[in-house]
Coordinates of C-alpha atoms and ligand atoms in Angstrom, one line a residue:
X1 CA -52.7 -6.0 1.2
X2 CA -54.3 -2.5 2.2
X3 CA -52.5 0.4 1.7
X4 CA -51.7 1.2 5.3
X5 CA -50.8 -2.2 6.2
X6 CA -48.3 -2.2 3.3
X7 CA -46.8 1.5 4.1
X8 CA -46.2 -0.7 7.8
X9 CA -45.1 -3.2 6.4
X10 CA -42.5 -1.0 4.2
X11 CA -41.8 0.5 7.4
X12 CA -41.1 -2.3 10.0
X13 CA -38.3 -3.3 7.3
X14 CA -36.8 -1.0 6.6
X15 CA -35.9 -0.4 10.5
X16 CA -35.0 -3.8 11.0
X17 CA -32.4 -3.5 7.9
X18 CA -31.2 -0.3 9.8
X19 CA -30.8 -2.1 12.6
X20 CA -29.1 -5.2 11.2
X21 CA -26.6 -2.5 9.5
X22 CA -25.8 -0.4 12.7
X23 CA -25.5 -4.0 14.4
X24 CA -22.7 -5.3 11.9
X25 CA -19.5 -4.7 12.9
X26 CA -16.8 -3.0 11.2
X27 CA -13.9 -4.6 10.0
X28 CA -10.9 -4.0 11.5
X29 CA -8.4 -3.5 8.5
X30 CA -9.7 -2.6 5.2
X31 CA -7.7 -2.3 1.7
X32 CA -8.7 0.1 -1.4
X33 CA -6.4 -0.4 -4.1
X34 CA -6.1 3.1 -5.5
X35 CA -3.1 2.1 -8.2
X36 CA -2.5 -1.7 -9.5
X37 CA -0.4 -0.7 -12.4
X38 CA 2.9 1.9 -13.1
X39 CA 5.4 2.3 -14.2
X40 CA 4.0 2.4 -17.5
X41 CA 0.6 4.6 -18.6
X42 CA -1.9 1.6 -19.4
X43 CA -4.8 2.7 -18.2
X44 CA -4.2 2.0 -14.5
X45 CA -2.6 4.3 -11.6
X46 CA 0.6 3.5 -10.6
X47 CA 1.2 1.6 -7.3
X48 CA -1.0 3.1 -4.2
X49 CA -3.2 1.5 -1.5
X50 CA -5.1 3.1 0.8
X51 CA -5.6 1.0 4.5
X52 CA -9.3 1.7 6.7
X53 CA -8.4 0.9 10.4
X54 CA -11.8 0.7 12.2
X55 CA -13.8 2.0 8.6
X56 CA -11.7 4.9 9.2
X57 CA -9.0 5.5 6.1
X58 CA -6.0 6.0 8.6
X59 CA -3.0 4.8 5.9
X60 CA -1.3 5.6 2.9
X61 CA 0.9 2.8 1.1
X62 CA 2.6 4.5 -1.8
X63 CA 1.9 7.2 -4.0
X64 CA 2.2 6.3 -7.7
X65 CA 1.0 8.5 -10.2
X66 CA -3.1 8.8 -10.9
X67 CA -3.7 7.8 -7.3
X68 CA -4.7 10.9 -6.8
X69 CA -8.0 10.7 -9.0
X70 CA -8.4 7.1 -7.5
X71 CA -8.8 8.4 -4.4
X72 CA -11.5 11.0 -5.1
X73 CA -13.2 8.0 -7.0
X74 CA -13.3 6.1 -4.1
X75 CA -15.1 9.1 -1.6
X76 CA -12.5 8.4 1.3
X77 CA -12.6 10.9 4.0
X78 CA -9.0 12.1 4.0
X79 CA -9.4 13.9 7.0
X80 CA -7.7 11.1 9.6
X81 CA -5.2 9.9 7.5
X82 CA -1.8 10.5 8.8
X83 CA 0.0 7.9 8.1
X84 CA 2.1 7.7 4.9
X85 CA 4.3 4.3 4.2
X86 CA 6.7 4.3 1.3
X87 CA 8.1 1.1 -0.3
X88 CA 10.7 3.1 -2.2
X89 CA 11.3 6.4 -4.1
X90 CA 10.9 5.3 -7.8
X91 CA 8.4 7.6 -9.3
X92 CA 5.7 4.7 -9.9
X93 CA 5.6 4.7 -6.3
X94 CA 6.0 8.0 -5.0
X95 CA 5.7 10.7 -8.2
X96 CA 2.0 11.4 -6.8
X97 CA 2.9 12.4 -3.1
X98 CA 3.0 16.6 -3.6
X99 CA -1.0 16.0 -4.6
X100 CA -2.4 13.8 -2.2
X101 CA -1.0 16.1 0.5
X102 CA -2.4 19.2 -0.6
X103 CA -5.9 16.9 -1.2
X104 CA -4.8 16.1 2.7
X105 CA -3.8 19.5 3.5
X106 CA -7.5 21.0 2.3
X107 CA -9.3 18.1 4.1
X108 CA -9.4 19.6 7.5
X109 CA -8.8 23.0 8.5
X110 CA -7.1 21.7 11.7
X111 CA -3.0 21.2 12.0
X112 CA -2.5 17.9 10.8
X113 CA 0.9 16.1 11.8
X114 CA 2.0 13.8 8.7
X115 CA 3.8 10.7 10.4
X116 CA 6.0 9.4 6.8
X117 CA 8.5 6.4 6.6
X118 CA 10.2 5.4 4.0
X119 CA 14.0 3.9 3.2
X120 CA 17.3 5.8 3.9
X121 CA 19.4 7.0 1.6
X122 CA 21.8 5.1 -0.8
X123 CA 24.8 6.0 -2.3
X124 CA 25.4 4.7 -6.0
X125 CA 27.4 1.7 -6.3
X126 CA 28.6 2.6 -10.0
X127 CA 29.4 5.8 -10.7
X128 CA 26.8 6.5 -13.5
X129 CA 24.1 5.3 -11.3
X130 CA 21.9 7.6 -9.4
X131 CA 22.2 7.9 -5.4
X132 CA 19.0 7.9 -4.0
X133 CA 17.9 10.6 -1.0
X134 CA 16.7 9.4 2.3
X135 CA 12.8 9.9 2.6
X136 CA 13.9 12.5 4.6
X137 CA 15.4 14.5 2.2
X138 CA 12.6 13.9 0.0
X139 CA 10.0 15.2 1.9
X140 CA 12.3 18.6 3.0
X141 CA 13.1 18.6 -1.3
X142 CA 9.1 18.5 -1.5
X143 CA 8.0 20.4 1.5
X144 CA 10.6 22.4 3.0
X145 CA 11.0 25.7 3.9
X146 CA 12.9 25.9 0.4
X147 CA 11.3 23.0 -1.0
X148 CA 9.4 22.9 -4.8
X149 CA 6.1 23.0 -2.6
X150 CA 7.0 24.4 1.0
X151 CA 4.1 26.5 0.6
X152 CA 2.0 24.1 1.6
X153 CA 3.4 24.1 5.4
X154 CA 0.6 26.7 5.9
X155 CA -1.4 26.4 2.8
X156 CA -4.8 25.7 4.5
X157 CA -3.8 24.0 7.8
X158 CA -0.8 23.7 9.7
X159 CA 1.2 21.1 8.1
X160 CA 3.9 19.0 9.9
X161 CA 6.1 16.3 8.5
X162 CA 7.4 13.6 11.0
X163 CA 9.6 11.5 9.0
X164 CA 11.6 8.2 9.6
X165 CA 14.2 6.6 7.6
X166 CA 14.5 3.1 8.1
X167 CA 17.9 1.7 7.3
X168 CA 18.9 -0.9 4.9
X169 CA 20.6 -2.7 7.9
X170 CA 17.1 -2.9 9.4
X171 CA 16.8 -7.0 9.3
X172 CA 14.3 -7.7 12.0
X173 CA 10.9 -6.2 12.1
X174 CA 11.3 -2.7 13.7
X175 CA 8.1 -1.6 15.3
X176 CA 6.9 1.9 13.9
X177 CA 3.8 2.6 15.4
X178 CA 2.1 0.7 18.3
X179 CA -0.8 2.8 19.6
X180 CA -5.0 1.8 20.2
X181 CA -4.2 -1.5 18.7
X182 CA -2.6 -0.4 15.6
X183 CA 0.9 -2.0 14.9
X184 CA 2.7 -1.2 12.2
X185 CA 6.0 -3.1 11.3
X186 CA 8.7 -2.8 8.8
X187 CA 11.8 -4.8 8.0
X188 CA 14.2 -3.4 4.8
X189 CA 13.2 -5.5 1.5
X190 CA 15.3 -5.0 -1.8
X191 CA 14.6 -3.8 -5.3
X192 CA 18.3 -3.6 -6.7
X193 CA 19.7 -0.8 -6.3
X194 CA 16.3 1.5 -5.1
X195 CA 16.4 1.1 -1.1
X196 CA 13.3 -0.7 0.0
X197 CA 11.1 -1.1 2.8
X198 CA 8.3 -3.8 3.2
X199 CA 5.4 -3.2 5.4
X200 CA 2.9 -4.7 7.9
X201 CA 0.2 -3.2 9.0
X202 CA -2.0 -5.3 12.6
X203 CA -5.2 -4.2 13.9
X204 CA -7.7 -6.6 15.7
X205 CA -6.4 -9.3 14.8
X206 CA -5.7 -9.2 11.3
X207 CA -2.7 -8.0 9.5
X208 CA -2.1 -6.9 5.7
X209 CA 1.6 -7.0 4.6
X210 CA 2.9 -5.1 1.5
X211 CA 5.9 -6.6 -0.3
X212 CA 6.6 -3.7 -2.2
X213 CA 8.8 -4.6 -5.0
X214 CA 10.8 -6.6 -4.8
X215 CA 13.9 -9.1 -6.2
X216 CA 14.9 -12.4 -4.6
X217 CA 17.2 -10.7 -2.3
X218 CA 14.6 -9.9 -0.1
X219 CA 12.4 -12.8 -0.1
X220 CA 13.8 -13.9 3.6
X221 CA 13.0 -10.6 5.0
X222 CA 9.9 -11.0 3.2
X223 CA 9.0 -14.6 4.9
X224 CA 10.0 -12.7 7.8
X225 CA 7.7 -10.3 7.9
X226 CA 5.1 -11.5 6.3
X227 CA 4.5 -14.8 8.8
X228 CA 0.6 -16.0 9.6
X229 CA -0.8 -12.3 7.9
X230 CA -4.0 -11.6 6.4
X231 CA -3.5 -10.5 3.2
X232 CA -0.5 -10.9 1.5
X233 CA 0.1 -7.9 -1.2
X234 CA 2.8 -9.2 -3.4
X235 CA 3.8 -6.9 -6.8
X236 CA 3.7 -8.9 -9.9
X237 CA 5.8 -7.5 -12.9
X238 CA 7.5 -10.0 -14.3
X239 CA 6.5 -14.0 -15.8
X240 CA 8.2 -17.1 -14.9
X241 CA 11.7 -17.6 -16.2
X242 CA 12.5 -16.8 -19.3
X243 CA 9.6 -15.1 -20.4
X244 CA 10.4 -11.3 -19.1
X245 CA 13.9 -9.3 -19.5
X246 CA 16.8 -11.2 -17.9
X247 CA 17.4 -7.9 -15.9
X248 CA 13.6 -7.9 -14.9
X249 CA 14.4 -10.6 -12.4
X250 CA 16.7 -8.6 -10.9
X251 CA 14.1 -6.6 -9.8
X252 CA 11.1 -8.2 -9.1
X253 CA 9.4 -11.4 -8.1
X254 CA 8.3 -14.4 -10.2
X255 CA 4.9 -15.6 -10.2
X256 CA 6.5 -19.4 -9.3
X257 CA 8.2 -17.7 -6.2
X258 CA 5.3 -15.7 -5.3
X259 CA 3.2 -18.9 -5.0
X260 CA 5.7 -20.2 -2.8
X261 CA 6.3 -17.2 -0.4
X262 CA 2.6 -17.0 0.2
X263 CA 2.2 -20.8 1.1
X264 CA 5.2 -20.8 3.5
X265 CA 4.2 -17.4 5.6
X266 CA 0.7 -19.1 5.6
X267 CA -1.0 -16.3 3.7
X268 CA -5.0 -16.0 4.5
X269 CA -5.4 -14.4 1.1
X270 CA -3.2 -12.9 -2.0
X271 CA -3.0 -9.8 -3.6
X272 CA -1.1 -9.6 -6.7
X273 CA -0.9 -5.8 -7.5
X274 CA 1.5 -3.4 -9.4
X275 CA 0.7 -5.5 -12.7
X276 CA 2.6 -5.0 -15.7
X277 CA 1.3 -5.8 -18.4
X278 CA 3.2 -9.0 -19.2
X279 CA 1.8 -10.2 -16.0
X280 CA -1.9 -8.9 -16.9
X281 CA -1.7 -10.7 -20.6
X282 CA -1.1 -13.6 -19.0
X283 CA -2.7 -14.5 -16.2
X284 CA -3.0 -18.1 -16.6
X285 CA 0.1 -19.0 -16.7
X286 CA 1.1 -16.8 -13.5
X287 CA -2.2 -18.2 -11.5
X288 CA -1.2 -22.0 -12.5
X289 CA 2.4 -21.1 -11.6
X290 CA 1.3 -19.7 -8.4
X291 CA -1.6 -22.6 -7.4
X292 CA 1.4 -24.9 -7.9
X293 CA 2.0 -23.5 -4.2
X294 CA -0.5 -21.6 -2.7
X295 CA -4.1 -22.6 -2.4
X296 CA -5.6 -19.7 -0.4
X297 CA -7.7 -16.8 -2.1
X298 CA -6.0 -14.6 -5.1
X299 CA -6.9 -11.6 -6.2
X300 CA -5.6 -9.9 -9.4
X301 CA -5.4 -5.8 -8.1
X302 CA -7.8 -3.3 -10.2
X303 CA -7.9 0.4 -9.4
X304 CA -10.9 0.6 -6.7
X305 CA -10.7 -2.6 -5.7
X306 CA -12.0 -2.9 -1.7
X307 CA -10.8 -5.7 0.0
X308 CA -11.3 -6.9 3.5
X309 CA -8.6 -9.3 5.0
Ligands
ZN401 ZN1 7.5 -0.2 -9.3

């Protein structure tokens, strides 16, 4: 072929692959898993997801430590997000927050508004135990007027924290947010004695639900919540019976009853994140545990992972 005709050639595809690329549309809901691992330092960041709403990176889903690097990995404009959803306060979930707000904070030199739920507080049962503070009173012992980093209220922009406690009480899905098509929903879960919150996020028709951790306790709130969704993004710390710690299972969710929670709410896909590594070590036992019940797509979590429901 002669040179011109070639260069032409080059040309004309090049602007029909442009084309094709402006013409595909963008998915509605998109995961990046920022942290699959935590508590323990194995080489992954602790628990963290980050949720695109129309390409755009609108949500935060915990904040366990080494998410922070994650995300700067994973070039995500942090300049919309203003969402922040916590599970719970254990520090595998939310030691990273103080770092991905300042990230936040320098993003935009406009005043940014912070909407950040998370469970109320909890009292100890025993009296060695540890209460635990609302998310409210996390975020004032964070950033404060007189908290550890309350400088950052006017660091580089205006910085303002609109928090919401959701109750253990709260058994039916309460509605957080319901604005341009973006629903988000939350119902109380339960992770022994930690307060916990499980989350769904809707947007054009699809919907990714996060189970947080979790022991059997809250598996109907779970079922509840978690009905028809997208994506189901279930924690996996622990092996069948009797293969982890007794008091493991006090805690979190079998691979056996994971298979089975994702069949009955219907599940379009799983995501087994937050892995331990028990659960990592040995994966086929927990997938032929789980395919015992579910059929649909699995996914073992990695750090970077981009999913779209
Ligand atoms: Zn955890």
């Amino acid at each position: 072929m002669k040179p011109l005709r070639r260069a032409l050639l080059l040309l004309l595809l090049a602007s029909l692959a442009m084309t094709a690329r402006a013409q595909t549309p963008q998915p509605a809901l998109e995961l990046v898993v920022l942290g699959s691992g935590g508590p323990g330092a194995t080489g992954r960041a602790g628990s963290s997801h980050v949720v695109l709403v129309d390409g755009v990176p609108r949500i935060l889903v915990d904040a366990g430590p080494g998410s922070f690097a994650r995300l700067g990995e994973a070039k995500l404009a942090l300049n919309k997000l203003d969402l922040i959803l916590l599970t719970h306060l254990h520090a595998d979930h939310a030691g990273e927050l103080p770092g991905l707000v300042k990230a936040r904070a320098v993003s935009s030199g406009r005043p940014i508004t912070l909407k950040i739920f998370g469970p109320a507080a909890q009292r100890a049962r025993q009296r060695d135990d540890a209460d635990f503070p609302s998310t409210r009173r996390f975020v004032e012992l964070l950033f404060g007027r007189q908290g550890a980093f309350g400088y950052l209220r006017d660091f580089s922009a205006p910085l303002t924290f609109q928090v919401t406690d959701i109750a253990a009480s709260t058994k039916q899905p309460r509605v957080l947010l319901n604005e341009d098509g973006l629903r988000v929903t939350a119902i109380a879960g339960h992770h022994r004695d930690a307060p916990a919150v499980i989350y769904r996020v809707d947007h054009g028709g699809k919907s990714l639900t996060f189970s947080g951790d979790i022991d059997p306790a809250g598996h109907a709130a779970l079922r509840r919540l978690a009905a028809d969704t997208s994506l189901l993004v279930v924690n996996s710390v622990v092996l069948d019976p009797p293969d982890s710690p007794p008091v493991l299972y006090t805690l979190h969710t079998a691979p056996t009853q994971t298979g089975e929670i994702a069949a009955d709410v219907r599940a379009g896909q799983l995501l087994l994140a937050h892995l331990s590594p028990a659960v990592d070590g040995r994966r086929d036992a927990v997938q032929a545990a789980i395919r015992q019940h579910y059929a649909g797509p699995m996914t073992w979590a990695e750090d970077g992972l981009h999913l779209v429901p």
